[in-house]
C-alpha positions as CSV (number, residue, x, y, z in Angstrom):
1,X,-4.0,4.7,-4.6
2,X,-0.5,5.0,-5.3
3,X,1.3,1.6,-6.3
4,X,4.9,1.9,-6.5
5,X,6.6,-0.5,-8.8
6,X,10.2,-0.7,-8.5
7,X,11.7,2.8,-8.7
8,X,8.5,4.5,-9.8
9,X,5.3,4.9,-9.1
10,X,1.8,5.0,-10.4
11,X,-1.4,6.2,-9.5
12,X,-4.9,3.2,-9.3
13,X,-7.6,5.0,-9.8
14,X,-11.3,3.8,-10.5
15,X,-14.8,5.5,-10.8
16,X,-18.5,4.7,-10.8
17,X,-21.2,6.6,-12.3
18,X,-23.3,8.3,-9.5
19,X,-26.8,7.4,-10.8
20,X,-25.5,3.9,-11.0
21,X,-24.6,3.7,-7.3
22,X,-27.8,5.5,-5.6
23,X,-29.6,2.9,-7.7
24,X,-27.7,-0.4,-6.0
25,X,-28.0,1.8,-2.9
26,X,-31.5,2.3,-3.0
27,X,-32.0,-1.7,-4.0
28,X,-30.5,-2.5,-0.7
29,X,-32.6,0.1,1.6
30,X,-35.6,-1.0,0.5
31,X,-34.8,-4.3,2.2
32,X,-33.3,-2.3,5.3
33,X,-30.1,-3.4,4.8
34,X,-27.4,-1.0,5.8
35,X,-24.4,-1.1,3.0
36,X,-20.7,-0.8,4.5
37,X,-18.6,-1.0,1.6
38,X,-19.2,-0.2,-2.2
39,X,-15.9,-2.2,-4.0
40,X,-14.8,-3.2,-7.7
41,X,-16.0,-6.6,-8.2
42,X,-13.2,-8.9,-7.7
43,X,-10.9,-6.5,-6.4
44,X,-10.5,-7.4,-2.5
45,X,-9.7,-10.9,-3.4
46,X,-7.2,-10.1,-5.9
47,X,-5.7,-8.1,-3.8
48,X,-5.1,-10.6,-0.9
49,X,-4.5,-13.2,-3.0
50,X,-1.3,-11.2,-4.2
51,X,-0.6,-10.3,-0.1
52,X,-0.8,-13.9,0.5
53,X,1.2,-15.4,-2.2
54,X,4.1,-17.2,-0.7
55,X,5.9,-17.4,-4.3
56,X,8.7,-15.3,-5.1
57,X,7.4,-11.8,-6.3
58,X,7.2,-11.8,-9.0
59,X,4.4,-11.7,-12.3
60,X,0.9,-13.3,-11.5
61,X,-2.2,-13.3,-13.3
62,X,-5.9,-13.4,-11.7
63,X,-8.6,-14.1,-13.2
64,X,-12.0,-13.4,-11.8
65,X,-14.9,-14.9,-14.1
66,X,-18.3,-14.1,-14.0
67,X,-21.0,-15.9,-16.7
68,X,-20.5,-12.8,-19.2
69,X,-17.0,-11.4,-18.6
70,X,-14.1,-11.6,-17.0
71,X,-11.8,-9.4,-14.9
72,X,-8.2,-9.0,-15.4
73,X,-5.8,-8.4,-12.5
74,X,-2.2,-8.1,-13.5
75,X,0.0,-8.2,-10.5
76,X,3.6,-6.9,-10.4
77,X,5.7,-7.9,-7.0
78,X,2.6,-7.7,-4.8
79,X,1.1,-4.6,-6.7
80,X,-2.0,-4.1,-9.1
81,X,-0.4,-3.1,-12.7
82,X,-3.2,-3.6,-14.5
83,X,-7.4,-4.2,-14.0
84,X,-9.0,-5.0,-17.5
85,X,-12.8,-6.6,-18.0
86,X,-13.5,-8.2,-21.1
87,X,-16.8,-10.1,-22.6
88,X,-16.5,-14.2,-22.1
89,X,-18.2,-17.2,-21.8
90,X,-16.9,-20.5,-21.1
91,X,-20.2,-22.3,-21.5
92,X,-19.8,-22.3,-24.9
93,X,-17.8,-25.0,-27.1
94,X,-14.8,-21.6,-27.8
95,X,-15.3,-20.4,-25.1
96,X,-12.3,-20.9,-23.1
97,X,-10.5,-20.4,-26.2
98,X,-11.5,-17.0,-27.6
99,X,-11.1,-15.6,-23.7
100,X,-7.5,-17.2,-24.0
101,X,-6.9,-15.2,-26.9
102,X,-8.2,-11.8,-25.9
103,X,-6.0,-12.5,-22.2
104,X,-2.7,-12.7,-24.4
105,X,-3.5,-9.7,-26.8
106,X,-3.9,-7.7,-23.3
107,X,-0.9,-9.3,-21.6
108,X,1.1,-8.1,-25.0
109,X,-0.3,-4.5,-24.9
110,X,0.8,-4.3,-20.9
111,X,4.5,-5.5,-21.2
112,X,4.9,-3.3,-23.9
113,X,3.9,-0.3,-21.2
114,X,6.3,-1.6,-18.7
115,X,9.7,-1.1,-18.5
116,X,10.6,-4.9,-17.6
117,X,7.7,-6.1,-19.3
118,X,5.2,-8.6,-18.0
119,X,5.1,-12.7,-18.0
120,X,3.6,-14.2,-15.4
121,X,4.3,-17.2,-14.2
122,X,1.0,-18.7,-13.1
123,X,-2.9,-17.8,-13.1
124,X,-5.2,-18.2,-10.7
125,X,-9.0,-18.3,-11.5
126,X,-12.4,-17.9,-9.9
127,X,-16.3,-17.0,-10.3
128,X,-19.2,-18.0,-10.7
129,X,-18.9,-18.9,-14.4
130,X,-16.5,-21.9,-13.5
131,X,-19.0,-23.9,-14.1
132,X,-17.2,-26.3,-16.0
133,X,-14.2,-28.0,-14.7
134,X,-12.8,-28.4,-18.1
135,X,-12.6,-24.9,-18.5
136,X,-9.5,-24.7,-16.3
137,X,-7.8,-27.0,-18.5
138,X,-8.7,-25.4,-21.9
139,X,-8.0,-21.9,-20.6
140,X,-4.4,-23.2,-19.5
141,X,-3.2,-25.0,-22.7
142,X,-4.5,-21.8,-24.7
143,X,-2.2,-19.5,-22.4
144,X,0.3,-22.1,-22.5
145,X,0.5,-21.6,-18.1
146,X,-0.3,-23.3,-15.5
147,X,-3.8,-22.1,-14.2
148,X,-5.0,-23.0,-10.9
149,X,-8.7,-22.4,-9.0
150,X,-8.9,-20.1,-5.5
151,X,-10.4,-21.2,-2.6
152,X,-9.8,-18.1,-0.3
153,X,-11.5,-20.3,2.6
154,X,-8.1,-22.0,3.0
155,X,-5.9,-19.6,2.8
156,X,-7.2,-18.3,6.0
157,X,-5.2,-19.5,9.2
158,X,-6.8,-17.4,11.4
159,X,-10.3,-17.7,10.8
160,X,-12.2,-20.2,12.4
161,X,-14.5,-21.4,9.4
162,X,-17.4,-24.3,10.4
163,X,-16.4,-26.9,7.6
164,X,-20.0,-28.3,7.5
165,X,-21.6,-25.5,5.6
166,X,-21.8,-26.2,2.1
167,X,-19.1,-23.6,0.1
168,X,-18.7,-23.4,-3.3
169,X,-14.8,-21.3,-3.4
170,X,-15.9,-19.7,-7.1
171,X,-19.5,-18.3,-5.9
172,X,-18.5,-17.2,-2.6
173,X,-15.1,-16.0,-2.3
174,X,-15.6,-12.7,-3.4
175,X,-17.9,-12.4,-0.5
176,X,-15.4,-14.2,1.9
177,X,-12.8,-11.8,1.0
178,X,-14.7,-8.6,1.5
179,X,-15.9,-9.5,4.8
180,X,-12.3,-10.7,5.9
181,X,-11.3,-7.1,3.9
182,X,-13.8,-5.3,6.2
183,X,-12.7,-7.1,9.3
184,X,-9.5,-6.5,8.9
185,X,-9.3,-2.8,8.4
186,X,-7.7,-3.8,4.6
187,X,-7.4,-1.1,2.1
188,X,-9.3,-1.2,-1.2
189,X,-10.7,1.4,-3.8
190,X,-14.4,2.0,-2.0
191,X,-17.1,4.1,-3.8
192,X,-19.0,4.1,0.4
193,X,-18.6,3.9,3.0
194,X,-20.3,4.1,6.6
195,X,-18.2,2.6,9.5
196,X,-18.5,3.7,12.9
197,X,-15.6,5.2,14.8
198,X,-15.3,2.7,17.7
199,X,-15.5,-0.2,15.0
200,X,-12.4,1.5,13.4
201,X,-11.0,2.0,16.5
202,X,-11.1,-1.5,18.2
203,X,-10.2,-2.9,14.9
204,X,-6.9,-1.1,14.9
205,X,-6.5,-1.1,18.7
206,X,-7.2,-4.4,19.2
207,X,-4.2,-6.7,19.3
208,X,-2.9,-3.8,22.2
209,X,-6.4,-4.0,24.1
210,X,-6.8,-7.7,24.1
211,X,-4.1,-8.4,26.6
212,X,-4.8,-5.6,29.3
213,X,-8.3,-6.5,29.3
214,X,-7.8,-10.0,30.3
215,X,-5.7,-9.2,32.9
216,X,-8.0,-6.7,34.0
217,X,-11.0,-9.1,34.1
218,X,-8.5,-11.9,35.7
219,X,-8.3,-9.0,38.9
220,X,-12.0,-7.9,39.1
221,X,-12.4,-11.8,39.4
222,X,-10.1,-12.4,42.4
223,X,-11.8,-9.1,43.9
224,X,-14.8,-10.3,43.6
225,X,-13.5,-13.7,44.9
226,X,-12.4,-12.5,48.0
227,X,-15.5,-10.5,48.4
228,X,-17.5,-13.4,47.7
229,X,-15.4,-15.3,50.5
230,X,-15.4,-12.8,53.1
């Protein structure tokens, strides 16, 4: 994909061994479930986080933590500049600390390969191994930022979400996203896909369609009414 970042441009690319992917594939059919998309963990709410971000653009860190590492999204002005995973594990005493360490050697390394470097002004975190609410706090007075938690269920103003289930925002909004990703007709690195064409199609066409059709249906029921009548 090709991110341009101020006057240039780059090139995101990402890759998955083969063997690696018939194997999750396989897991799935032998359940007869039918797999739509094949993402980077963490990717599709990174990404819509940084499309929703109502701050100025500007230099924002994400942080998706699982219970044995942690992904790294740098975003520049809307854009993916960097995706890094490195080993953690806040359920230890250091935890949040040594991953606070290893985040700023990695931010170093990165504004050192940009031309305007890179400090962001806030991180936002989520995952399942935000277990601890503590953690949050640690992590920020080791980066010395404000760090705040994602719950991508309230982000979404036009989504009707039924606020009686039980939701846990770190353990399920990786899966929120990609279903709202899917819906959508977003755009994310996919190692498979299998979408049919009048899905793609009413997804795109949809917004135009909606109207004509309900004036359409509004006529066939007066026809029908004045059939019904005579």
């Amino acid at each position: 994909q090709k991110l341009p970042i101020g006057e240039q441009s780059q090139v995101f690319a990402v890759a998955i061994d083969k063997d690696a992917l018939a194997h999750y594939l396989a897991c799935f059919d032998e359940h007869d479930l039918r797999v739509q998309l094949v993402v980077p963990g963490g990717f599709p709410l990174a990404l819509q986080i940084s499309q929703l971000d109502v701050q100025e653009p500007g230099h924002t860190l994400i942080l998706e933590i699982d219970q044995a590492k942690t992904t790294i999204f740098a975003m520049t002005k809307g854009h993916i500049a960097l995706v890094r995973t490195i080993p953690s594990d806040l359920s230890t005493d250091n935890g949040a600390d040594a991953l606070g360490l290893r985040i700023r050697q990695t931010l170093t390394a990165l504004g050192e390969s940009l031309a305007d470097g890179f400090a962001p002004s806030a991180v936002y975190v989520s995952g399942p191994g935000l277990q601890l609410e503590e953690s949050v706090t640690r992590l920020s007075n080791t980066l010395d930022l404000p760090v705040g938690t994602i719950d991508f269920r309230r982000l979404l103003t036009n989504v009707d979400v039924d606020n009686s289930v039980e939701w846990d925002p770190h353990r399920y909004n990786d899966a929120l996203s990609l279903a709202y990703l899917d819906a959508e007709g977003g755009k994310c690195p996919n190692f498979h896909r299998v979408r049919s064409p009048l899905r793609s199609f009413w997804t795109s066409y949809r917004p135009f369609i909606m109207g004509p059709a309900l004036l359409l249906l509004v006529a066939m029921l007066l026809g029908l009414g004045g059939v019904f009548i005579d």
